[in-house]
XYZ file of C-alpha atoms in Angstrom:
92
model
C 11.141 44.207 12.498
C 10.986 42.510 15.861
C 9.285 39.004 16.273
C 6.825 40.723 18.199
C 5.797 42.760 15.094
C 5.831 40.314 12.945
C 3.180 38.350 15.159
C 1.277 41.479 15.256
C 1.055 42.421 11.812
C 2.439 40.126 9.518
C -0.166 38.053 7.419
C -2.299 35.054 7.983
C -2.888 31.811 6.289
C -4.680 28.415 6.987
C -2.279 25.657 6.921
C -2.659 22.010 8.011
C -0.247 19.821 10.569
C -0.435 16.610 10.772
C 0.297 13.866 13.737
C -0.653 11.340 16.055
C -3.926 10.937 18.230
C -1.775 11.765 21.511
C 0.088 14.672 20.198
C -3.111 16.109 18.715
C -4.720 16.364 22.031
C -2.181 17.724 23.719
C -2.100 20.813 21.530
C -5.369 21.067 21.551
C -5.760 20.825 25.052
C -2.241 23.416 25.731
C -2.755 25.551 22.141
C 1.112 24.854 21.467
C 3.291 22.496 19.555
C 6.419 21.077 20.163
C 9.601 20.779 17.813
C 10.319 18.177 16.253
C 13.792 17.286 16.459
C 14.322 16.423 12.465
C 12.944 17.111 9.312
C 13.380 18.603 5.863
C 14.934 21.653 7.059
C 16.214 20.541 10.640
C 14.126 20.360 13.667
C 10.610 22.498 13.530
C 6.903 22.653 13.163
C 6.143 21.834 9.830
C 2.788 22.969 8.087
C 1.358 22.235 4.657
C -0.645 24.371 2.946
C -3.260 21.638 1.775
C -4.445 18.578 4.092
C -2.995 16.374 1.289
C 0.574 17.872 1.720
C 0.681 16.893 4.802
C 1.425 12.951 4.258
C 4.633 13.544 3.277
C 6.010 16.053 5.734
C 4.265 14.108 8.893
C 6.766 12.209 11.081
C 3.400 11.065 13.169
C 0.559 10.341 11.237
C -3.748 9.655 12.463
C -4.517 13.723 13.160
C -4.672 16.611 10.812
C -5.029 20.300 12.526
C -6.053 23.270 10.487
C -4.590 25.927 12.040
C -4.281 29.586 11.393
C -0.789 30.812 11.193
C 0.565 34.236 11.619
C 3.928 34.173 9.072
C 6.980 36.026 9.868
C 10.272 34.949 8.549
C 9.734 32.769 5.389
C 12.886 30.594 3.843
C 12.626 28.649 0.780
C 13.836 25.291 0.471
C 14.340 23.139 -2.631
C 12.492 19.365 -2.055
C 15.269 17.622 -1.394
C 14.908 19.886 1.942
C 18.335 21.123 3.983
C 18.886 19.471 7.149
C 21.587 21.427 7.970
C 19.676 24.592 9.165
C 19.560 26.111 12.871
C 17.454 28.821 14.195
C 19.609 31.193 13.548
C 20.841 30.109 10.522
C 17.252 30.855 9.064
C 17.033 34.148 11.060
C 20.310 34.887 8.701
């Protein structure tokens, strides 16, 4: 299924981002995010699916945007997390 598809008709959930005052208005005022060069599983957008989960995924912390999110590829990562991914490493 194409990326396209998968924006179309793959499912919905409410998840929560968190970050700081300055990076919360400019998505709000563009409607995108930019990706973050590290994290758990390499560089991203992370969401949590509670506002409380979001503490200890946020890089940048003051903001927290609820934010309906189409899913389409989903990988699973233990907690330790796995730097070590690329794009197309998760595409794999």
């Amino acid at each position: 299924m194409s990326r396209q598809q998968r924006l179309q008709n793959g499912p919905t959930m409410t998840l929560y981002h968190q970050t700081d005052v300055k990076a919360a208005r400019s998505i709000v005022t563009s409607g995108k995010f930019r990706c973050g060069s590290t994290g758990l599983a390499g560089a991203g957008i992370y969401f949590a699916t509670s506002s409380n989960h979001t503490n200890h995924k946020a890089h940048k912390k003051g903001v927290i945007i609820t934010c309906s999110v189409t899913l389409g590829n989903m990988k699973t990562i233990g907690k330790n997390g796995d730097s070590s991914l690329t794009g197309s490493k998760v595409k794999a």
